[in-house]
XYZ file of C-alpha atoms in Angstrom:
399
model
C 24.559 7.094 2.043
C 23.419 3.726 0.721
C 19.921 2.752 1.841
C 18.465 -0.688 1.190
C 14.682 -1.053 1.234
C 12.836 -4.337 1.796
C 9.105 -4.474 1.113
C 8.249 -8.020 2.159
C 4.858 -9.650 1.678
C 3.372 -13.091 2.098
C 3.632 -14.002 -1.602
C 6.221 -11.586 -2.965
C 9.017 -9.285 -1.937
C 10.394 -6.130 -3.512
C 13.803 -4.663 -2.722
C 15.892 -1.754 -3.927
C 19.119 0.059 -3.105
C 19.421 3.851 -3.211
C 22.560 5.951 -3.006
C 21.662 9.366 -1.584
C 23.513 12.604 -1.049
C 22.416 15.854 0.537
C 20.174 17.587 -0.401
C 17.632 14.922 -1.274
C 16.091 15.309 -4.739
C 12.480 16.397 -5.135
C 11.819 13.679 -7.711
C 12.291 10.012 -6.797
C 15.746 8.878 -7.967
C 16.389 5.653 -9.846
C 17.686 2.892 -7.548
C 21.152 1.418 -8.111
C 19.655 -2.057 -7.817
C 16.104 -3.416 -7.867
C 14.977 -6.951 -7.123
C 11.821 -8.943 -6.670
C 10.883 -12.437 -5.516
C 7.588 -14.000 -6.598
C 6.485 -17.154 -4.796
C 3.187 -17.521 -6.663
C 4.444 -18.498 -10.127
C 5.078 -22.180 -9.405
C 4.755 -24.426 -6.360
C 8.097 -25.100 -4.707
C 9.795 -22.472 -6.850
C 10.661 -18.798 -6.567
C 11.016 -16.391 -9.476
C 13.835 -13.878 -8.978
C 14.001 -10.664 -10.988
C 17.022 -8.381 -10.629
C 17.720 -5.094 -12.384
C 21.089 -3.334 -12.067
C 23.961 -2.016 -14.167
C 21.651 -1.713 -17.157
C 20.863 -5.427 -17.048
C 17.719 -7.388 -16.237
C 18.058 -10.939 -14.970
C 15.304 -13.461 -14.290
C 15.821 -16.899 -12.811
C 13.683 -19.566 -11.187
C 15.140 -21.260 -8.134
C 14.069 -24.139 -5.907
C 12.361 -22.659 -2.868
C 12.570 -24.420 0.468
C 11.696 -21.372 2.576
C 11.290 -17.672 1.981
C 14.120 -16.630 4.321
C 16.663 -18.644 2.320
C 15.356 -17.167 -0.935
C 15.743 -13.663 0.483
C 19.346 -14.380 1.438
C 20.048 -15.593 -2.094
C 18.481 -12.444 -3.502
C 20.613 -10.213 -1.284
C 23.781 -11.917 -2.570
C 23.161 -10.360 -5.980
C 23.968 -6.976 -4.451
C 27.644 -7.895 -4.283
C 27.979 -10.781 -6.749
C 27.634 -11.418 -10.478
C 26.445 -9.110 -13.227
C 24.164 -7.179 -10.850
C 26.945 -6.369 -8.391
C 26.674 -2.751 -7.193
C 28.665 -2.913 -3.933
C 31.991 -4.525 -3.062
C 31.009 -5.598 0.423
C 27.837 -5.798 2.477
C 29.173 -3.256 4.990
C 28.710 -0.544 2.354
C 24.977 -0.544 3.141
C 24.429 2.172 5.766
C 20.817 1.499 6.755
C 17.968 -0.849 5.815
C 14.318 0.199 5.784
C 11.371 -2.189 6.043
C 7.701 -1.707 5.277
C 5.854 -3.090 8.294
C 2.133 -3.455 7.704
C 0.833 -3.202 11.276
C 2.202 -1.025 14.062
C -0.942 -1.216 16.183
C -1.299 1.348 18.952
C 2.429 1.095 19.674
C 3.983 3.001 16.769
C 2.864 6.354 15.378
C 6.072 6.963 13.422
C 9.088 5.167 11.986
C 11.546 3.706 14.510
C 14.996 2.145 14.684
C 14.566 -1.618 15.042
C 15.735 -3.319 18.232
C 14.611 -6.453 20.029
C 11.646 -4.675 21.623
C 10.427 -3.507 18.206
C 10.844 -7.017 16.792
C 8.871 -8.494 19.695
C 6.084 -5.960 19.179
C 5.907 -6.669 15.439
C 5.651 -10.375 16.250
C 2.915 -9.734 18.822
C 0.950 -7.617 16.332
C 0.926 -10.557 13.908
C -2.378 -11.480 15.553
C -3.825 -8.418 13.794
C -1.946 -8.977 10.483
C -1.162 -12.716 10.257
C -0.406 -12.625 6.511
C 1.988 -9.671 6.654
C 3.769 -9.022 9.943
C 5.447 -12.460 10.068
C 6.771 -11.904 6.526
C 7.995 -8.427 7.523
C 9.763 -9.892 10.545
C 11.342 -12.559 8.370
C 12.817 -9.813 6.197
C 14.367 -8.161 9.250
C 15.948 -11.425 10.327
C 17.261 -12.094 6.818
C 19.095 -8.753 6.939
C 20.576 -9.665 10.317
C 21.955 -12.857 8.795
C 23.312 -11.287 5.606
C 24.356 -7.776 6.676
C 25.039 -8.214 10.381
C 24.537 -5.227 12.667
C 23.549 -2.701 10.013
C 20.961 -0.234 11.429
C 17.406 -1.201 10.445
C 14.322 1.006 10.404
C 10.653 -0.012 10.606
C 8.273 2.149 8.559
C 4.682 1.327 9.462
C 1.765 1.306 7.028
C -0.579 2.185 9.892
C 1.490 5.078 11.282
C 0.191 7.763 8.909
C -3.365 7.053 10.059
C -2.508 7.305 13.756
C -3.771 10.914 13.572
C -7.373 9.716 13.152
C -9.622 11.151 15.836
C -11.226 8.859 18.380
C -14.540 9.329 16.587
C -12.990 8.182 13.300
C -11.038 5.261 14.729
C -13.586 3.872 17.186
C -16.042 1.129 16.217
C -19.540 1.419 17.746
C -19.090 -1.778 19.746
C -18.441 -2.317 23.491
C -15.634 0.041 24.547
C -13.754 -2.833 26.181
C -12.881 -4.093 22.696
C -11.207 -0.781 21.884
C -9.136 -1.137 25.057
C -7.982 -4.509 23.699
C -6.825 -2.943 20.432
C -9.906 -3.429 18.263
C -10.134 -0.144 16.366
C -9.771 1.353 12.891
C -6.053 1.556 12.051
C -6.058 2.145 8.295
C -3.454 0.862 5.836
C -1.567 1.895 2.683
C -0.344 4.754 4.879
C 3.107 4.930 3.269
C 1.489 5.344 -0.158
C -1.116 7.871 1.027
C 1.520 9.987 2.764
C 3.852 9.909 -0.232
C 1.061 10.887 -2.627
C -0.038 13.753 -0.397
C 3.488 15.179 -0.327
C 3.915 14.636 -4.062
C 0.561 16.324 -4.757
C 1.703 19.422 -2.871
C 4.916 19.457 -4.946
C 3.055 19.139 -8.235
C 0.526 21.815 -7.272
C 3.292 24.037 -5.881
C 1.321 24.591 -2.701
C 1.925 24.089 1.005
C 0.719 20.614 1.970
C -0.773 21.988 5.183
C -3.052 24.297 3.173
C -4.590 21.476 1.126
C -7.638 19.254 1.534
C -6.844 16.059 -0.369
C -8.410 12.706 -1.113
C -5.895 10.054 -2.126
C -7.222 6.919 -3.816
C -4.842 3.946 -3.721
C -6.429 1.579 -6.227
C -4.479 -1.616 -6.787
C -5.362 -5.211 -5.984
C -5.941 -3.760 -2.537
C -7.842 -0.466 -2.477
C -8.272 2.353 0.001
C -8.893 6.083 0.057
C -7.840 8.642 2.643
C -8.934 12.151 3.590
C -5.905 14.346 4.286
C -6.084 17.788 5.891
C -3.137 19.840 7.155
C -0.884 17.035 5.958
C -2.560 14.519 8.287
C -4.911 11.608 7.716
C -8.300 12.383 9.262
C -10.287 9.537 7.687
C -9.637 6.415 5.656
C -11.569 3.448 4.329
C -9.549 0.476 5.627
C -9.995 -0.275 9.304
C -9.018 -2.980 11.780
C -7.777 -5.039 8.842
C -7.175 -4.276 5.140
C -10.519 -5.980 4.441
C -12.710 -2.980 5.296
C -13.763 -0.278 2.869
C -13.637 -0.265 -0.916
C -14.373 -3.203 -3.206
C -11.002 -4.667 -4.217
C -9.480 -7.240 -6.536
C -10.337 -10.296 -4.464
C -11.372 -8.702 -1.151
C -14.977 -7.841 -0.450
C -14.470 -4.519 1.248
C -17.146 -3.535 3.772
C -20.156 -5.813 4.097
C -22.891 -6.275 6.673
C -21.293 -8.370 9.488
C -24.592 -10.211 9.561
C -23.544 -11.872 6.296
C -20.690 -13.602 8.138
C -23.012 -14.721 10.922
C -25.463 -16.049 8.333
C -22.795 -18.039 6.481
C -21.514 -19.588 9.695
C -24.965 -20.331 11.100
C -26.864 -21.457 8.010
C -24.156 -22.962 5.789
C -21.778 -23.985 8.595
C -18.761 -22.134 7.177
C -15.682 -22.326 9.383
C -13.716 -19.207 10.368
C -10.942 -20.146 7.937
C -13.443 -20.659 5.115
C -15.070 -17.260 5.702
C -11.660 -15.585 5.850
C -10.642 -17.154 2.542
C -13.988 -16.271 0.965
C -13.817 -12.591 1.912
C -10.085 -12.071 1.243
C -9.427 -14.232 -1.816
C -12.732 -15.068 -3.518
C -14.669 -11.794 -3.380
C -14.331 -8.324 -4.899
C -13.937 -8.107 -8.672
C -13.155 -11.823 -8.816
C -16.174 -12.877 -6.807
C -18.711 -10.757 -8.674
C -17.336 -11.153 -12.203
C -16.283 -14.791 -11.932
C -13.436 -13.836 -14.276
C -10.453 -12.348 -12.445
C -9.242 -10.040 -9.711
C -7.438 -8.051 -12.431
C -9.580 -5.128 -13.591
C -8.164 -5.331 -17.126
C -9.391 -8.886 -17.577
C -12.772 -8.040 -16.072
C -13.189 -5.126 -18.506
C -12.183 -7.285 -21.488
C -14.606 -10.071 -20.547
C -17.651 -7.961 -21.499
C -20.135 -10.288 -19.770
C -23.171 -9.331 -17.725
C -21.403 -10.238 -14.493
C -18.162 -8.471 -15.426
C -20.150 -5.330 -16.214
C -21.921 -5.632 -12.856
C -18.553 -6.010 -11.115
C -17.268 -2.780 -12.684
C -20.465 -0.879 -11.863
C -20.315 -2.070 -8.249
C -16.625 -1.115 -8.000
C -17.331 2.406 -9.270
C -20.445 2.822 -7.096
C -18.530 1.941 -3.942
C -15.551 4.093 -4.883
C -17.793 7.100 -5.468
C -19.663 6.509 -2.206
C -16.470 6.326 -0.160
C -15.013 9.421 -1.822
C -18.236 11.210 -0.882
C -17.679 10.179 2.732
C -14.117 11.516 2.575
C -15.390 14.864 1.233
C -17.778 15.094 4.174
C -14.902 14.485 6.604
C -12.781 17.172 4.940
C -15.641 19.692 4.620
C -14.196 20.636 1.242
C -11.788 19.433 -1.417
C -8.800 20.926 -3.250
C -7.585 17.857 -5.146
C -8.244 14.172 -5.676
C -5.318 11.824 -6.326
C -5.396 8.482 -8.171
C -2.514 6.080 -7.591
C -1.419 2.393 -7.725
C -2.091 -0.076 -10.549
C -5.719 0.765 -11.322
C -5.531 4.395 -10.249
C -2.509 5.088 -12.432
C -3.519 3.081 -15.493
C -7.307 2.985 -15.854
C -8.561 6.119 -17.610
C -12.058 4.612 -17.515
C -12.118 4.289 -13.722
C -10.826 7.844 -13.284
C -13.376 9.228 -15.736
C -16.355 7.316 -14.327
C -15.389 8.234 -10.776
C -15.013 11.943 -11.506
C -18.381 12.110 -13.309
C -20.150 11.886 -9.957
C -18.511 15.059 -8.613
C -19.177 17.581 -11.359
C -21.475 19.368 -8.914
C -18.291 20.299 -7.004
C -16.916 22.057 -10.048
C -14.624 19.101 -10.721
C -13.912 18.858 -14.451
C -11.692 16.259 -16.074
C -9.637 16.977 -19.193
C -10.429 13.765 -21.051
C -7.519 14.223 -23.459
C -5.037 14.353 -20.597
C -6.837 11.489 -18.872
C -6.442 9.204 -21.895
C -2.751 10.077 -22.399
C -1.383 7.660 -19.746
C -0.364 10.498 -17.416
C 2.234 10.028 -14.666
C 2.615 12.660 -11.956
C 0.319 14.956 -13.916
C -2.686 17.172 -13.244
C -5.465 15.954 -15.540
C -8.114 18.471 -14.471
C -9.510 20.890 -17.021
C -8.242 24.454 -16.691
C -11.698 25.545 -15.526
C -11.944 22.860 -12.817
C -12.377 24.089 -9.257
C -10.888 20.820 -7.941
C -7.582 19.467 -9.217
C -7.260 15.840 -10.358
C -3.832 14.232 -10.102
C -2.418 10.913 -11.275
C 0.637 10.047 -9.192
C 2.923 7.052 -9.449
C 3.212 5.869 -5.863
C 6.778 5.390 -4.660
C 6.554 3.481 -1.391
C 10.186 2.367 -1.549
C 11.376 5.948 -1.988
C 9.153 7.057 0.904
C 10.720 4.358 3.098
C 14.214 5.438 2.023
C 13.390 9.038 2.981
C 12.277 7.908 6.436
C 15.557 6.015 6.833
C 17.493 9.118 5.793
C 15.733 11.236 8.404
C 16.396 8.785 11.223
C 19.987 8.136 10.152
C 20.718 11.865 9.997
């Protein structure tokens, strides 16, 4: 079975094609074809990167609209040096990462017009993401016709949150209108939980896990019995941890102050909190942790200390929700690559019997347990595989 995965965002898109046979492998397989579009490199241009048949191709194209660029990208599946299929009808199913499923979707679903309409309606909750996700669906309809398509929702994994964990302490009428804590990065958190159980050779339902997805966007989740019971992101991906350019949680009074005293507009506040805060806002250097670390200024040091303080605090909250801890997982760009962040974070939890093997930590581990042999809590570094998780969901529904 050939499964195409589209992970569409507002500024970039990642795609890959898997060929799967039964039984599915335990380890993520290498895709037949991988591709990426980056719309941030140059105004009016799109950077295409394609990898297939042992070749890597990069080209910059004129970009009139993202849908047209996606169609051009999909052509490389069956044309040129990156050709891996003879005809588009060889693709059996297409899976899409959909950021927001709202209260409507608690699991992956086959896409029909009703699903498309709901995704469009939920764009009011995720205006930067759901429209781009929908555009990807429509691009597949144009290029591959009536191939079955599957929506895999980033919020679905967190639909198991209790009412107490998902409710905001505001008038209940708002909850009835859909204002609640949804959580995000669910595909990554779910994948890492399953992968952690594999690596530890234990039943997932017996484990109490904290998964830390630390990239440009950051969130942690408390997972018990294989289900999310708490997470740091909420109504939007802005809540929770300090991130690359997002503030994470702040006193809502700050927003009221900015609008009342400095006459900020809604759009200005939104841009400030999403694109000018976090590591970038505090350091004044970059949203990239590596550049902040290398800057070695007073403000860059403060940014790192604040990042670690908030990460530790939120992990502590997750431990309280779990009432125990078997393993902590670090994943995504920062989580997988920053030995310093892992080390500094783990220092705060030695009282739990958590002991890091610093040699393993410094060795650029991937899908490894970096806890000391004497540690009472395991520490895992896992390379998140969202595309593979989406492909697995497609396989289940197709079968």
